[in-house]
């Protein structure tokens, strides 16, 4: 299995993860939900990575695949006034990952990261490993620690 920048980053941090490959569906309406279904995982613990801009500055939000961001909460969480989704081409250039395979770990340019608080009380969550069709299982505390991230309510 190919090693991704995200997996290399986590290995360098000494974080143990489990790998969960699945058949990526490029036509899926919701990649995170399709991944959860393919692997038989709880969509509330299968997290998606969304790149946003807060007051024009890049940031990253990680939330359950069955939830939607509240841009008002995102802006407040990053102490800004306005938040919007980052255009896909800009997200790919900034992270070094392709849409559908964006991971919060090992991005080409480190940006501030917030996790939605709801799934972060579970013993394990699943997040994209940096490649389409590959999730990693990780303890939420490890994810927060290595990214210097906070867990705040981010969903509508």
Short mmCIF file of C-alpha atoms in Angstrom, two decimals:
data_model
loop_
_atom_site.label_atom_id
_atom_site.label_comp_id
_atom_site.label_asym_id
_atom_site.label_seq_id
_atom_site.Cartn_x
_atom_site.Cartn_y
_atom_site.Cartn_z
CA UNK A 1 0.00 0.00 0.00
CA UNK A 2 1.30 3.42 -0.93
CA UNK A 3 2.50 5.67 1.85
CA UNK A 4 1.00 9.15 1.83
CA UNK A 5 2.33 12.43 3.21
CA UNK A 6 -0.30 12.11 5.94
CA UNK A 7 0.91 8.66 6.97
CA UNK A 8 4.54 9.79 6.91
CA UNK A 9 3.63 12.77 9.09
CA UNK A 10 1.85 10.57 11.64
CA UNK A 11 4.68 8.02 11.67
CA UNK A 12 7.18 10.82 12.35
CA UNK A 13 4.98 11.91 15.27
CA UNK A 14 4.95 8.34 16.64
CA UNK A 15 1.19 7.98 16.22
CA UNK A 16 -0.22 4.49 15.69
CA UNK A 17 -3.03 4.23 13.15
CA UNK A 18 -4.93 1.47 11.39
CA UNK A 19 -5.38 1.53 7.60
CA UNK A 20 -8.71 0.90 5.91
CA UNK A 21 -8.65 0.75 2.09
CA UNK A 22 -11.94 0.79 0.18
CA UNK A 23 -13.15 1.10 -3.41
CA UNK A 24 -13.37 4.85 -4.05
CA UNK A 25 -16.45 5.91 -6.02
CA UNK A 26 -15.67 9.06 -8.03
CA UNK A 27 -19.39 9.52 -8.74
CA UNK A 28 -20.50 9.47 -5.09
CA UNK A 29 -22.51 12.50 -4.00
CA UNK A 30 -20.84 12.39 -0.58
CA UNK A 31 -17.37 10.79 -0.50
CA UNK A 32 -17.32 10.42 3.30
CA UNK A 33 -20.70 8.70 3.40
CA UNK A 34 -19.67 6.39 0.55
CA UNK A 35 -16.46 5.51 2.43
CA UNK A 36 -18.39 4.79 5.64
CA UNK A 37 -20.83 2.57 3.74
CA UNK A 38 -18.03 0.73 1.89
CA UNK A 39 -16.24 -0.05 5.16
CA UNK A 40 -19.33 -0.61 7.32
CA UNK A 41 -18.36 2.28 9.61
CA UNK A 42 -20.57 4.69 11.56
CA UNK A 43 -20.90 7.85 9.39
CA UNK A 44 -20.82 9.87 12.61
CA UNK A 45 -17.27 8.63 13.28
CA UNK A 46 -16.09 8.65 9.65
CA UNK A 47 -14.75 12.16 9.30
CA UNK A 48 -14.41 14.36 6.23
CA UNK A 49 -11.78 17.05 5.76
CA UNK A 50 -13.00 20.36 4.35
CA UNK A 51 -10.77 23.25 3.41
CA UNK A 52 -12.20 26.67 4.16
CA UNK A 53 -11.20 30.31 4.06
CA UNK A 54 -11.79 32.51 7.09
CA UNK A 55 -11.47 36.20 6.33
CA UNK A 56 -9.55 35.12 3.21
CA UNK A 57 -7.07 32.94 5.13
CA UNK A 58 -6.88 29.13 4.62
CA UNK A 59 -8.00 26.77 7.36
CA UNK A 60 -9.11 23.15 7.73
CA UNK A 61 -12.23 21.69 9.34
CA UNK A 62 -12.76 18.02 10.16
CA UNK A 63 -16.28 16.77 10.89
CA UNK A 64 -18.52 13.72 10.69
CA UNK A 65 -19.35 12.72 7.12
CA UNK A 66 -23.09 12.91 7.89
CA UNK A 67 -22.96 16.52 9.14
CA UNK A 68 -22.70 19.97 7.52
CA UNK A 69 -20.53 22.89 8.56
CA UNK A 70 -22.06 26.03 10.00
CA UNK A 71 -19.97 28.78 8.41
CA UNK A 72 -20.97 31.08 11.26
CA UNK A 73 -19.52 28.60 13.80
CA UNK A 74 -16.43 28.07 11.64
CA UNK A 75 -15.75 31.81 11.48
CA UNK A 76 -16.23 32.13 15.24
CA UNK A 77 -14.04 29.08 15.92
CA UNK A 78 -11.15 30.63 13.98
CA UNK A 79 -11.89 34.05 15.52
CA UNK A 80 -12.88 35.54 12.19
CA UNK A 81 -15.84 37.38 10.72
CA UNK A 82 -16.68 35.33 7.63
CA UNK A 83 -16.01 31.79 6.43
CA UNK A 84 -16.51 30.13 3.05
CA UNK A 85 -15.59 26.86 1.39
CA UNK A 86 -12.25 26.95 -0.42
CA UNK A 87 -12.51 26.31 -4.18
CA UNK A 88 -11.46 22.70 -4.98
CA UNK A 89 -8.50 23.66 -7.21
CA UNK A 90 -7.13 25.97 -4.51
CA UNK A 91 -7.60 23.25 -1.85
CA UNK A 92 -5.66 20.76 -3.98
CA UNK A 93 -2.81 23.19 -4.59
CA UNK A 94 -2.57 24.20 -0.92
CA UNK A 95 -2.75 20.70 0.56
CA UNK A 96 -0.95 18.66 -2.09
CA UNK A 97 -3.89 16.23 -2.05
CA UNK A 98 -6.69 15.60 -4.54
CA UNK A 99 -10.29 16.36 -3.61
CA UNK A 100 -11.76 13.11 -2.29
CA UNK A 101 -8.40 12.30 -0.71
CA UNK A 102 -7.64 15.39 1.39
CA UNK A 103 -6.28 14.59 4.83
CA UNK A 104 -5.68 17.06 7.65
CA UNK A 105 -2.34 15.31 8.24
CA UNK A 106 0.80 16.09 6.23
CA UNK A 107 -0.63 18.89 4.14
CA UNK A 108 1.89 20.68 1.92
CA UNK A 109 1.24 23.90 3.83
CA UNK A 110 0.19 23.63 7.48
CA UNK A 111 -2.94 25.63 8.28
CA UNK A 112 -4.99 25.97 11.47
CA UNK A 113 -7.29 22.99 12.06
CA UNK A 114 -10.56 22.63 13.97
CA UNK A 115 -12.43 19.38 14.59
CA UNK A 116 -16.15 19.28 15.25
CA UNK A 117 -16.50 18.35 18.91
CA UNK A 118 -19.27 15.72 18.54
CA UNK A 119 -17.24 12.72 17.26
CA UNK A 120 -14.12 13.53 19.28
CA UNK A 121 -15.34 11.77 22.43
CA UNK A 122 -15.26 8.37 20.71
CA UNK A 123 -12.31 6.02 21.30
CA UNK A 124 -11.49 6.01 17.56
CA UNK A 125 -12.41 7.99 14.45
CA UNK A 126 -11.67 7.38 10.77
CA UNK A 127 -10.15 10.12 8.61
CA UNK A 128 -8.81 10.23 5.06
CA UNK A 129 -5.18 9.11 4.97
CA UNK A 130 -4.29 11.38 2.05
CA UNK A 131 -5.35 9.20 -0.86
CA UNK A 132 -8.68 8.43 -2.46
CA UNK A 133 -9.89 5.08 -1.18
CA UNK A 134 -7.85 5.00 2.03
CA UNK A 135 -8.97 5.91 5.53
CA UNK A 136 -6.94 5.73 8.72
CA UNK A 137 -8.26 4.94 12.17
CA UNK A 138 -6.89 7.16 14.92
CA UNK A 139 -7.56 8.07 18.54
CA UNK A 140 -9.16 11.55 18.58
CA UNK A 141 -6.70 12.79 21.23
CA UNK A 142 -3.78 11.86 18.96
CA UNK A 143 -5.34 13.70 16.00
CA UNK A 144 -5.89 16.84 18.06
CA UNK A 145 -2.41 16.73 19.59
CA UNK A 146 -0.36 16.29 16.40
CA UNK A 147 -2.28 19.02 14.59
CA UNK A 148 -2.38 21.40 17.59
CA UNK A 149 -6.11 21.47 16.87
CA UNK A 150 -9.16 22.22 18.97
CA UNK A 151 -12.51 20.45 19.08
CA UNK A 152 -15.42 22.91 18.94
CA UNK A 153 -19.06 22.72 17.82
CA UNK A 154 -18.85 23.40 14.06
CA UNK A 155 -22.02 21.89 12.62
CA UNK A 156 -25.43 23.38 11.94
#
